[in-house]
Coordinates of C-alpha atoms in Angstrom, one line a residue:
X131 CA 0.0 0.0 0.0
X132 CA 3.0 2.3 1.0
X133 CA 4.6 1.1 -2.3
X134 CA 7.9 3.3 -2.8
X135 CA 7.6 6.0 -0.1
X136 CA 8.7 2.6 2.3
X137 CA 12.3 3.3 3.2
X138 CA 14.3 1.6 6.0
X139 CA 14.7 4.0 8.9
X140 CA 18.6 4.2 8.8
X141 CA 20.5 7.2 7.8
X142 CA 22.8 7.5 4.4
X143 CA 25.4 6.2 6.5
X144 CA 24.1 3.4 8.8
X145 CA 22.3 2.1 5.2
X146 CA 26.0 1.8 3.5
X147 CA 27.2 0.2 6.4
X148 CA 24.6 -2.4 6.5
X149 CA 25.0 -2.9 2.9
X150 CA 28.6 -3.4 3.5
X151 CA 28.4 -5.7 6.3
X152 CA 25.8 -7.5 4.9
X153 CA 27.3 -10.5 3.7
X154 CA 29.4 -11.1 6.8
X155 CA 28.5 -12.9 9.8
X156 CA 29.6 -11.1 13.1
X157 CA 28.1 -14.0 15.3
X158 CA 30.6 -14.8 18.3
X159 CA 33.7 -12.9 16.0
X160 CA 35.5 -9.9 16.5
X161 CA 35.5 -7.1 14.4
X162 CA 37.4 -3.5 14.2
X163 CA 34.4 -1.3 14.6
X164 CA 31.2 -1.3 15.9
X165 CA 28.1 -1.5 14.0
X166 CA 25.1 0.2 14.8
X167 CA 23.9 0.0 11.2
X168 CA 23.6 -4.2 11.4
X169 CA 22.7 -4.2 15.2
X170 CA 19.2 -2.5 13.6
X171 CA 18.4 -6.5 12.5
X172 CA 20.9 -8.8 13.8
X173 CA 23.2 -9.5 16.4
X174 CA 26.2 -7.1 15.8
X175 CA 28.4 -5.2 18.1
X176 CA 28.1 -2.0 19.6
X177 CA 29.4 0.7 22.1
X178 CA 28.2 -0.3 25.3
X179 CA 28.0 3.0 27.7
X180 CA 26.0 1.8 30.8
X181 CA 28.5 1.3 33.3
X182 CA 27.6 2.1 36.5
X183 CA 26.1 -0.5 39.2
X184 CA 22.9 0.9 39.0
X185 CA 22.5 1.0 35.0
X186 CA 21.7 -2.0 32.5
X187 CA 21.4 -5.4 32.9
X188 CA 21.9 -7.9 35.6
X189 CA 22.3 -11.4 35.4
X190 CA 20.2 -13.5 38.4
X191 CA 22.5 -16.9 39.2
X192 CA 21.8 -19.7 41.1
X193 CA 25.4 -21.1 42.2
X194 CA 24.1 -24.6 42.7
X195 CA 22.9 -24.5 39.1
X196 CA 25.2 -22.7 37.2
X197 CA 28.8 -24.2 36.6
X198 CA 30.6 -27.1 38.1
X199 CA 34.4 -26.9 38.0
X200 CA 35.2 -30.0 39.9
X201 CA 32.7 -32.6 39.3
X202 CA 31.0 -33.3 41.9
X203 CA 27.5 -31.9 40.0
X204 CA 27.0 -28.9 42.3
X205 CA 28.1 -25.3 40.6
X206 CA 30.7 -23.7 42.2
X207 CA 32.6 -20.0 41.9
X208 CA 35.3 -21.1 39.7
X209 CA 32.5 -22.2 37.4
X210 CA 31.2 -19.2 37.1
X211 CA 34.6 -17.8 36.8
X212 CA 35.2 -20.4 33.4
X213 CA 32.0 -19.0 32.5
X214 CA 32.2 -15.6 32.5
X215 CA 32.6 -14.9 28.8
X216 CA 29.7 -16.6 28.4
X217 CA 28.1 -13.5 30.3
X218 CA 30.4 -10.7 29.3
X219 CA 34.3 -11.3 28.1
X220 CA 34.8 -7.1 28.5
X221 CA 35.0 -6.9 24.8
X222 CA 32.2 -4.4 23.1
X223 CA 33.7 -6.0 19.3
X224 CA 32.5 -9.4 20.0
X225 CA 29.2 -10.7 20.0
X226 CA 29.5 -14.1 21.8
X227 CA 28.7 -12.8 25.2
X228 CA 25.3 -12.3 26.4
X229 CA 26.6 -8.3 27.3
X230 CA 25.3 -8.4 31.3
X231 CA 26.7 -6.1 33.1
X232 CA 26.1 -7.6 36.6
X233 CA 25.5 -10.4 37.8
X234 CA 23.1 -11.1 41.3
X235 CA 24.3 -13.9 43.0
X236 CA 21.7 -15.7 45.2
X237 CA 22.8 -16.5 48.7
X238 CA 26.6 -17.9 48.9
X239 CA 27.2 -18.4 52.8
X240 CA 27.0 -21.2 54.8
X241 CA 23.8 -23.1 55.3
X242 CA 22.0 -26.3 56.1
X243 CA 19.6 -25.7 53.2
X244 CA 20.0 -26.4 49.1
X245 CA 18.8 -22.8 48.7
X246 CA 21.3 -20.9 51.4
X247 CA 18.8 -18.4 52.7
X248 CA 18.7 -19.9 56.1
X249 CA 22.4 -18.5 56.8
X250 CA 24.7 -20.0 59.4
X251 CA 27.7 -17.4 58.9
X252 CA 27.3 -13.8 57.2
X253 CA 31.5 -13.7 57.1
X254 CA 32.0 -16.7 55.4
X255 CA 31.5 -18.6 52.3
X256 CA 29.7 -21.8 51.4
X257 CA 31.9 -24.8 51.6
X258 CA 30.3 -26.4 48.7
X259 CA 31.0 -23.3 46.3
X260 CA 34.8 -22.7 47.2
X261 CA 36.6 -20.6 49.5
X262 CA 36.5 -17.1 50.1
X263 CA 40.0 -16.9 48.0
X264 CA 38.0 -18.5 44.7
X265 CA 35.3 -15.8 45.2
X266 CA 37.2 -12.9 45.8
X267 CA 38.7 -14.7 42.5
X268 CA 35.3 -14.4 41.0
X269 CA 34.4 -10.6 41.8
X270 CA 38.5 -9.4 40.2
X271 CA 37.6 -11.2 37.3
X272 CA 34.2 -10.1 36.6
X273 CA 35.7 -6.2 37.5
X274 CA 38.1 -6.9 34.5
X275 CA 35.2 -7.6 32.8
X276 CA 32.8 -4.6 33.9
X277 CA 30.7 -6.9 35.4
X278 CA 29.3 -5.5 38.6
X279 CA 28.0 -8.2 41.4
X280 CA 25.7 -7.7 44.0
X281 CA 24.9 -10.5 47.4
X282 CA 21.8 -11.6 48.3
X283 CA 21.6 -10.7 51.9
X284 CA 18.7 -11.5 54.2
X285 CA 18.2 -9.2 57.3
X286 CA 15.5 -10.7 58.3
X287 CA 16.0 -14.2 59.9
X288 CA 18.7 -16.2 59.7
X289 CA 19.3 -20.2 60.2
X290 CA 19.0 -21.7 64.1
X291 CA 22.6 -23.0 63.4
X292 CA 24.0 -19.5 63.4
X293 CA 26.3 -18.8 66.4
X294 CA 24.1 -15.6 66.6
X295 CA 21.1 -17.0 67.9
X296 CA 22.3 -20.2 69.8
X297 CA 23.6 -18.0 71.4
X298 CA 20.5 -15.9 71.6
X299 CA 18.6 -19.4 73.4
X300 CA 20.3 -17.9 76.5
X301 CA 17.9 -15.2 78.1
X302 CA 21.1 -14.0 79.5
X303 CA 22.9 -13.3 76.7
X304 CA 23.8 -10.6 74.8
X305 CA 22.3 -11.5 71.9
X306 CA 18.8 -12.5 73.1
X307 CA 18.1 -9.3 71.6
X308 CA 18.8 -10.0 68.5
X309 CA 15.9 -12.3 68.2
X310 CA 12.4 -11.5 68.3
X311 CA 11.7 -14.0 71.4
X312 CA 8.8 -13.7 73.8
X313 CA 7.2 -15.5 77.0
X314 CA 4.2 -17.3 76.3
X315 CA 2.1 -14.1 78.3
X316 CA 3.8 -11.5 76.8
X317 CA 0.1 -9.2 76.3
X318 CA 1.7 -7.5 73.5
X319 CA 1.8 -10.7 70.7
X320 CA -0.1 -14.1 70.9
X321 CA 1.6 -17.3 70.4
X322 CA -1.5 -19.0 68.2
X323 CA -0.7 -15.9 65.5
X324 CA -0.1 -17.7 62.1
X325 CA 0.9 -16.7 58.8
X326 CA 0.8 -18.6 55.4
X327 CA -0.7 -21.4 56.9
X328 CA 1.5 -22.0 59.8
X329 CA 2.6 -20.7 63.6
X330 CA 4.9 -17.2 63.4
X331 CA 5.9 -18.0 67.3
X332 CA 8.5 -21.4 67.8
X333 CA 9.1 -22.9 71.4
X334 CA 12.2 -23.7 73.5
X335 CA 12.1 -23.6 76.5
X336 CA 9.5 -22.2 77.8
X337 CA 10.1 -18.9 75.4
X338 CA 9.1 -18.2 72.1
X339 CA 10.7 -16.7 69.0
X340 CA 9.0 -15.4 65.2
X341 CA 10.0 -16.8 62.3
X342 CA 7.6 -16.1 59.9
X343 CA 9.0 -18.3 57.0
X344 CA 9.8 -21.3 59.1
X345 CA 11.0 -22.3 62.4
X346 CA 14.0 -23.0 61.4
X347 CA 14.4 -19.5 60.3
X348 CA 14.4 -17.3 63.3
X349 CA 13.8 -13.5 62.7
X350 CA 16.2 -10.6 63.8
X351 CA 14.7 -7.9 66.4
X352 CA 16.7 -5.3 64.1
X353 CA 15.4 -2.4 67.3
X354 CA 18.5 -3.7 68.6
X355 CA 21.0 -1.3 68.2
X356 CA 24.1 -3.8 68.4
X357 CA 22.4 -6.0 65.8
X358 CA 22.0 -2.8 63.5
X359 CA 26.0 -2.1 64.1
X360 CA 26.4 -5.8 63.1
X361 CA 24.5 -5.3 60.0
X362 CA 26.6 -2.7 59.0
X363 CA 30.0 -4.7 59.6
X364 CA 28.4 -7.7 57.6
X365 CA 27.7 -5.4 54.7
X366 CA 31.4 -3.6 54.9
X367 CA 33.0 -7.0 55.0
X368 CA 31.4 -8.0 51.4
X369 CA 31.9 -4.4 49.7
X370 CA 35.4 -4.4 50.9
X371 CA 35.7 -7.2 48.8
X372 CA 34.6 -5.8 45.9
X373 CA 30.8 -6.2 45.4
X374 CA 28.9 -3.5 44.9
X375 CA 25.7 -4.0 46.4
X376 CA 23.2 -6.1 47.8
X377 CA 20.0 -7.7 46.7
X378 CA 18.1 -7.7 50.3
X379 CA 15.6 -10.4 50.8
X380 CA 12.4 -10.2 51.9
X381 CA 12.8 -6.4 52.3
X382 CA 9.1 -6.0 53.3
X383 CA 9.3 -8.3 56.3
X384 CA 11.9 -6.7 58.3
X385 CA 8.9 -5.5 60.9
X386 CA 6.3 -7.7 59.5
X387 CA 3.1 -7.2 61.8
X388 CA 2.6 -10.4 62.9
X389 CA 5.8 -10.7 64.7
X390 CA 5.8 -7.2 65.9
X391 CA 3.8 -5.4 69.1
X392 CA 0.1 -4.7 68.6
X393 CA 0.6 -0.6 67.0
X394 CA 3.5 -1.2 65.5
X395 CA 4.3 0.7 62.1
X396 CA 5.7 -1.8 60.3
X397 CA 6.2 0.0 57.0
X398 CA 7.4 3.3 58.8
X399 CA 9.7 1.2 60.9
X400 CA 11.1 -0.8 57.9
X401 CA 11.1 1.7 55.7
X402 CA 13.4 3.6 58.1
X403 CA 16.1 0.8 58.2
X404 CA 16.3 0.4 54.8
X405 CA 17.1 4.3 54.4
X406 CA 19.6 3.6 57.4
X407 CA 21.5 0.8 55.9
X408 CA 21.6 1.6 52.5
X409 CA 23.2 5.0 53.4
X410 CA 25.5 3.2 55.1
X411 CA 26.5 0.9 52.3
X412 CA 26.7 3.9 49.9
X413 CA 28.9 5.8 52.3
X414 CA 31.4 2.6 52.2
X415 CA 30.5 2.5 48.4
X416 CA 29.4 5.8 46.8
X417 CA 28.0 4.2 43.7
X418 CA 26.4 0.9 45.3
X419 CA 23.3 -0.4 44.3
X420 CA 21.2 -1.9 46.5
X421 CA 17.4 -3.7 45.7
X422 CA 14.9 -5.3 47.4
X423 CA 12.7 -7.7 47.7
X424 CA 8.7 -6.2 48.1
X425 CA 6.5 -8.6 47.2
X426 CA 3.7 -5.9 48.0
X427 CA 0.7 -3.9 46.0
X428 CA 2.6 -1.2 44.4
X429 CA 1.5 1.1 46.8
X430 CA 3.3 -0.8 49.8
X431 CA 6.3 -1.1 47.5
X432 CA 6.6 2.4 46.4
X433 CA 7.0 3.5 49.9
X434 CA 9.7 1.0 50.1
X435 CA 11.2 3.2 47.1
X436 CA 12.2 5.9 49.5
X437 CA 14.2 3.7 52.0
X438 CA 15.9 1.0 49.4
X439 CA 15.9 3.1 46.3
X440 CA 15.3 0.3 44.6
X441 CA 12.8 -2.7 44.3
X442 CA 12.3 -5.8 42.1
X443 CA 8.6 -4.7 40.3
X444 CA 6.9 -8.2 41.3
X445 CA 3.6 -9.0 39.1
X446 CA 5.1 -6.8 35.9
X447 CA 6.0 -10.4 34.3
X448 CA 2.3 -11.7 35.2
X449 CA 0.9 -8.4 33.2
X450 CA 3.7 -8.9 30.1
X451 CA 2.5 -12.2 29.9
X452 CA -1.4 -11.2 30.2
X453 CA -0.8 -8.8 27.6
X454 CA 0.9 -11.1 24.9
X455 CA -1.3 -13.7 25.8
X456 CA -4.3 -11.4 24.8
X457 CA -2.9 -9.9 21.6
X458 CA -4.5 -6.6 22.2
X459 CA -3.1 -4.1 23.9
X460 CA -6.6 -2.0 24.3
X461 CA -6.2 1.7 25.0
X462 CA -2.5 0.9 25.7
X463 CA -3.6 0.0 29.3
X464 CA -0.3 -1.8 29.7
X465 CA 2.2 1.5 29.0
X466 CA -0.8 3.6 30.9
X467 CA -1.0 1.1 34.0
X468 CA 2.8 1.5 34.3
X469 CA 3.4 5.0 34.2
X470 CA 1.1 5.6 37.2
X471 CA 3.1 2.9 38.7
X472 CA 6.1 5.1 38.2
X473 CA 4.5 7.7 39.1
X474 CA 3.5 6.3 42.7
X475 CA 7.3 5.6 42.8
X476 CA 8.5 9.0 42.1
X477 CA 6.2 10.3 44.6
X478 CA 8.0 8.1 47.3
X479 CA 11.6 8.9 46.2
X480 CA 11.9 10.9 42.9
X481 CA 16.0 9.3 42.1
X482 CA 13.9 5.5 42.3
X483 CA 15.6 3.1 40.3
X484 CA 13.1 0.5 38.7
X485 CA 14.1 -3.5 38.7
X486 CA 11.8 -5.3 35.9
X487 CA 11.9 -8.5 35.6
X488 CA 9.6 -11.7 34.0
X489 CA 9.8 -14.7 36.6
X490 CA 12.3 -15.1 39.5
X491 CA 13.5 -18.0 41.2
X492 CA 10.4 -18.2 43.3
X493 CA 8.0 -18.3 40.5
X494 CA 6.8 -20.6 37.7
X495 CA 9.4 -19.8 34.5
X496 CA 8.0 -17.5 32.4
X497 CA 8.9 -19.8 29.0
X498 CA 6.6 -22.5 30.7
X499 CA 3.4 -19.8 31.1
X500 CA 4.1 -19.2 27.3
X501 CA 4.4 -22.5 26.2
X502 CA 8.0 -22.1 24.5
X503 CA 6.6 -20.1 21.7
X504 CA 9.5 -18.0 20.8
X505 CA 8.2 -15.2 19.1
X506 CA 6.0 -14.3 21.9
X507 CA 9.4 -15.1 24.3
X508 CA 10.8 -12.4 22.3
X509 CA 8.0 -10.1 22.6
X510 CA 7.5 -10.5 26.6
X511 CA 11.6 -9.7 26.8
X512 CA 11.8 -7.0 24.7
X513 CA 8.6 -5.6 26.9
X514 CA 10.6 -5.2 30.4
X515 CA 14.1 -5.2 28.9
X516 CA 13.6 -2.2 27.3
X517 CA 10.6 -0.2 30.1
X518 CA 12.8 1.7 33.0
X519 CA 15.1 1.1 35.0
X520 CA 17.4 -1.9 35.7
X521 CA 16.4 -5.5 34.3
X522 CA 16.8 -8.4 35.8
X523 CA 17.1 -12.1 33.9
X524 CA 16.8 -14.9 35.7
X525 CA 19.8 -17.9 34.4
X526 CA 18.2 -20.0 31.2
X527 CA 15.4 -17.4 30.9
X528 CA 17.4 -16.5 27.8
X529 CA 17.4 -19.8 26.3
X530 CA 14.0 -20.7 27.5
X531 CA 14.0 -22.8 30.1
X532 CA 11.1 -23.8 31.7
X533 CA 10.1 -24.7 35.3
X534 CA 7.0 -25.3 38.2
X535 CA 6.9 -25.7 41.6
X536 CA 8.2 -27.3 43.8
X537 CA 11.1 -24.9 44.2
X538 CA 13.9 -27.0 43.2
X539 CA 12.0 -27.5 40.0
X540 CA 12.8 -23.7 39.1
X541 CA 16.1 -24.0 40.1
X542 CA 17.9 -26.4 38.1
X543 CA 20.8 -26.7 36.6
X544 CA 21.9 -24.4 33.6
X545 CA 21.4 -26.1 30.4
X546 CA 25.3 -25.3 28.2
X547 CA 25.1 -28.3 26.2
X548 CA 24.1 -31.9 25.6
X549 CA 24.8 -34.5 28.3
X550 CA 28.3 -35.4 28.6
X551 CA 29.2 -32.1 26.3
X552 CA 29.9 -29.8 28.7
X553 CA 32.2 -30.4 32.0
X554 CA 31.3 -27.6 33.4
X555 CA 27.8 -28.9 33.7
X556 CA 26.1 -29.2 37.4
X557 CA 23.8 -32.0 37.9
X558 CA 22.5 -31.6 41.4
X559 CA 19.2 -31.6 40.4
X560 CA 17.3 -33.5 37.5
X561 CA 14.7 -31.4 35.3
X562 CA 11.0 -32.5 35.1
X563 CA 10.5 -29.6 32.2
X564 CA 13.7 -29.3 30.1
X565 CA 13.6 -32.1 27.9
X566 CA 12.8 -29.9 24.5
X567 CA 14.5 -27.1 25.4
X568 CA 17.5 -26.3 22.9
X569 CA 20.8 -26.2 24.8
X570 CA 23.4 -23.1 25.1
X571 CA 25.4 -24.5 22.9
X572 CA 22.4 -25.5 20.2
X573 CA 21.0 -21.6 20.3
X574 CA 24.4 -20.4 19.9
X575 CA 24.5 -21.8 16.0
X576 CA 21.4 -20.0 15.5
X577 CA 20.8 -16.7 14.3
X578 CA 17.3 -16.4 15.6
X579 CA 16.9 -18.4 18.6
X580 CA 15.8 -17.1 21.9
X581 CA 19.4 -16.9 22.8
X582 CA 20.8 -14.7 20.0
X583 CA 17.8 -12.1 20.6
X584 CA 18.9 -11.9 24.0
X585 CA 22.1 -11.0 23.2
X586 CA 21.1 -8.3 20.7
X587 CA 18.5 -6.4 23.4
X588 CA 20.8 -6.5 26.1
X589 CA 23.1 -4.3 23.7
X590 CA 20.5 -1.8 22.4
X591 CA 19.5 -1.6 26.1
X592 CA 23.2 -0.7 27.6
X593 CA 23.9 1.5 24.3
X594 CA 20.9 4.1 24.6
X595 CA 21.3 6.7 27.8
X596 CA 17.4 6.8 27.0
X597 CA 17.0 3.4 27.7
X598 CA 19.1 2.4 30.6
X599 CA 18.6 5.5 32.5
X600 CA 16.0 7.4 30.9
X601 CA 12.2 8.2 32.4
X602 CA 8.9 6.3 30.9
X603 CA 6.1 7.5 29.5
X604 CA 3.0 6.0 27.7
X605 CA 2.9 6.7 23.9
X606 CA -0.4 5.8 22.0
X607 CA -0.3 5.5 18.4
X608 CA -4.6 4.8 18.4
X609 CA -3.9 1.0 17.7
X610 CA -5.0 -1.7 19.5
X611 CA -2.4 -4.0 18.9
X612 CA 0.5 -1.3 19.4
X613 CA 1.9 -1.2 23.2
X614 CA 4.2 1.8 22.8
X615 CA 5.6 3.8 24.8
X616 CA 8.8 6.6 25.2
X617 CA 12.0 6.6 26.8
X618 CA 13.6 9.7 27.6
X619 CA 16.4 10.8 29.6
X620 CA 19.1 14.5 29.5
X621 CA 20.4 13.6 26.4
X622 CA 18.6 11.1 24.1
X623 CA 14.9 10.2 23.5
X624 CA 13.4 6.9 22.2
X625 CA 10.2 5.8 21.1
X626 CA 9.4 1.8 22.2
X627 CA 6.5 -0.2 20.2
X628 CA 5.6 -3.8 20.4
X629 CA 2.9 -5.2 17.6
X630 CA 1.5 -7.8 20.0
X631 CA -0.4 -9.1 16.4
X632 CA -0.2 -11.9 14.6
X633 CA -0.7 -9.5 12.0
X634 CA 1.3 -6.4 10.7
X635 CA 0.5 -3.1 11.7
X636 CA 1.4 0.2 10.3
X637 CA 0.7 3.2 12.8
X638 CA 1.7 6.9 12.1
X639 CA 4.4 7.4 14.4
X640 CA 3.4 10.0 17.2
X641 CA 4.3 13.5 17.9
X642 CA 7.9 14.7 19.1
X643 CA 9.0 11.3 17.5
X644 CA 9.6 12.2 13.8
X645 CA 12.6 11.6 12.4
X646 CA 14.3 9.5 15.0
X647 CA 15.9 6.4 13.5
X648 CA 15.7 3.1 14.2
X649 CA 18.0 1.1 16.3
X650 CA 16.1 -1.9 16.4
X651 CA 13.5 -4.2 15.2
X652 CA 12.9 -7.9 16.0
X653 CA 12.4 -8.6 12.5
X654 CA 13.5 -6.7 9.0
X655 CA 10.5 -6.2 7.6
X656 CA 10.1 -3.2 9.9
X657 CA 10.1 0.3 8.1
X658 CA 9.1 3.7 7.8
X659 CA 8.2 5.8 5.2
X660 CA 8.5 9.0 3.9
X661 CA 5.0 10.0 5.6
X662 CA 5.8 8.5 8.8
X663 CA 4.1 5.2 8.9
X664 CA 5.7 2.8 11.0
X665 CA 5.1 -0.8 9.5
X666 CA 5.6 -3.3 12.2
X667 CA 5.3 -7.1 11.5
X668 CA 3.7 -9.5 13.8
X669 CA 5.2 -9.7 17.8
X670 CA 7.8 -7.4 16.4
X671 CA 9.4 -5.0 18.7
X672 CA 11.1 -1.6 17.5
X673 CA 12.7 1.0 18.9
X674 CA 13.5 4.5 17.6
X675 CA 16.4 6.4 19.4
X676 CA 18.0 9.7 18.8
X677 CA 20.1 12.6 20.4
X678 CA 17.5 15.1 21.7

């Protein structure tokens, strides 16, 4: 219909540079330039610039799962160590690496537990990962690498092995504190109060003491003031080492109210420890980032905003996934429903970071709620990689791995190659869900798997100021296929659109967005012409950056 007004949406230049380019593959090779012009439609290299903790795109891993260096099936540091090129070899000229540029490390300390969260030691390391020496190994080498890595830290309970609170079963020692424990006729709590189906109040000895995931996960009284101090050597001990920041678990529970006094404020009281200890961690590390866990209504969460200054945006994967499920994107209720989202945030702390992400290791795998279909795996990544703030991906979401409850089903072992293929392989735990799901090493050999797409958001998103670190705002273009919105930050501007269709769309692009090239598309039939008219072909994504 557009016959020849259609023109790709690439300058002179970029145009010649595709043609040029054109007939060479750049997949996993290095190259003496960047270029932008290819990177439009396929995986090509290109000047990274996030490079701050708090900018681009982090890397979620599972150390069980991940990488085995010395056989004995459970992943280890110095796995991920052999494995960092996988996740970024430092290199902007190669297009082999996935381009992360941190990576969030779920708990590594001592524990009784497969998962580690129930922590016997906050100074030490698990035995069953390495030594402190091959993860202070780990953090030099991702440095080299501009890899940032932040620990998940829980403040909120720890395990009942921890010298902390045996010590605590003492009423006479110091750290009874430390511990929410209570007498049975304490008038402030009662011992019958439950929570997710089971008692918040544990007995020995005639006392009691909260733990509101599990009794053998006792919760800190973090009103004590030496506890608070203890908090803040814990953190300096891990920073001085080199990471820069933490992920804090279950951020919202700190002063959960059914383990605190009748009155209490949990919120305010959390809220105000969060603020507390994350000015303490930046005044250790100016530029450390630090996220939470608030798996609250965004109201709740947004107030969290103000004390973390950043949380993980829980329930944005279940409305991506609604939303290319449906195939309609309405009035662009998605892009609308979000901005007042960030909106809320701002409110709360105006310098909020945002941390998007599609499934986590606590929830069914997002490629299993999609059924494997790629396309729309595409679309759904695309749709948080490239919103604000700073994404996370959970390890295998890029290859599409699937999983379901019970928790060790979400958490198995990285899939790099066939069996036998790979030593690097972990093997802890077998997969109920995996068996169709193409390999590392199969995805790698093609140009348009899951994998490869991956690599070539995560570059566009660390490329564009506007899209690491600019401010959201819904666009509509008046189609109801078109979820669209704009990216804009001091220096650059971009326009996002997704064609949830199975259909092409062509849509006129919107006001204040003329003109602006395009830096991306899923597919190549994406252009614009001379009127225009964006045409976008089905679960396509584009995006359209320039300097302001």
């Amino acid at each position: 219909m557009m016959g020849s007004k259609i023109q790709k949406v690439i300058s002179g230049s970029i145009l010649s540079a595709v043609l040029l380019f054109a007939s060479c593959s750049t997949t996993g090779k290095q190259v003496k330039e960047p270029q932008p012009g290819l990177a439009v439609n396929q995986l090509a290299p290109v000047v990274r610039s996030a490079d701050t903790p708090s900018e681009g795109v982090y890397y979620c891993i599972f150390v069980r799962s991940f990488a085995d260096s010395n056989g004995d099936g459970i992943g280890d540091f110095n796995g991920i160590t052999k494995k960092l090129d996988y996740l970024n070899d430092g290199n902007d000229l190669t297009t082999s690496d996935l381009g992360v540029t941190g990576i969030w490390l779920l708990p590594i300390y001592p524990s009784q537990s497969y998962h580690g969260y129930d922590v016997d030691d906050y100074y030490s390391t698990n035995p069953d990962y390495g030594t402190m020496e091959d993860f202070q190994n780990l953090v030099n080498e991702c440095k080299k690498r501009g890899i940032s890595v932040i620990l998940d830290m829980t403040c909120n309970h720890s395990s009942i092995y921890n010298q902390w609170f045996i010590d605590s079963r003492n009423p006479d020692d110091p750290h009874r504190t430390w511990y929410r424990w209570i007498s049975a006729d304490d008038p402030q709590y009662s011992i019958n109060q439950q929570i997710w189906g089971h008692r918040v109040w544990n007995q020995y000895k005639g006392y009691y003491y909260a733990g509101i995931f599990a009794s053998n996960m006792p919760d800190f009284n973090l009103d004590d003031p030496a506890l608070r101090q203890e908090f803040k050597n814990v953190m300096k001990f891990w920073l001085d080492k080199g990471v820069a920041g933490f992920r804090y678990d279950a951020a919202g529970h700190v002063y959960n109210s059914a383990k605190t006094p009748a009155g209490t404020n949990s919120v305010e009281k959390g809220v105000a420890w969060w603020k507390e200890i994350t000015a303490y961690d930046r005044s250790v590390r100016p530029d450390a980032y630090t996220v939470g866990e608030v798996w609250e209504p965004t109201s709740t969460r947004a107030q969290y905003m103000a004390g973390l200054g950043s949380d993980f945006h829980f329930d944005l994967g279940t409305k991506i996934v609604d939303e290319v499920r449906s195939g309609n994107a309405g009035n662009n209720s998605f892009a609308n429903g979000l901005q007042g989202e960030y909106e809320r945030y701002s409110e709360s702390n105006p310098d909020y970071i945002d941390a998007p992400f599609l499934s986590n290791h606590d929830q069914n795998r997002v490629a299993g709620l999609l059924r494997g279909q790629v396309p729309q795996l595409k679309l759904a990544a695309a749709m948080y990689i490239f919103a604000e703030g700073v994404p996370f991906i959970y390890y295998g979401e890029e290859i599409g791995m699937m999983g379901g409850k019970p928790d060790e089903q979400l958490r198995t072992p990285m899939m790099w190659n066939k069996p036998g293929k790979d030593k690097l392989q972990a093997t802890w735990e077998t997969s109920r869900y995996n068996k169709k799901t193409l390999t590392v090493a199969e995805q790698t050999k093609d140009s348009g798997s899951l994998l490869q797409f991956y690599k070539r958001i995560i570059r566009i998103k660390t490329a564009h100021p506007a899209l690491y670190k600019g401010r959201f705002k819904a666009v509509n273009t008046g189609s109801e296929f078109i979820s669209s919105w704009a990216m804009e930050c001091d220096t650059e501007k971009a326009l996002v659109l997704h064609n949830l269709s199975p259909d092409s769309v062509t849509v006129q692009t919107p006001a204040g967005y003329n003109n602006l090239p395009m830096v991306f598309t899923t597919y190549s039939g994406s252009a614009v012409n001379s009127d225009g008219q964006i045409s976008i072909p089905p679960f396509c994504s584009v995006v359209l950056a320039g300097s302001k």
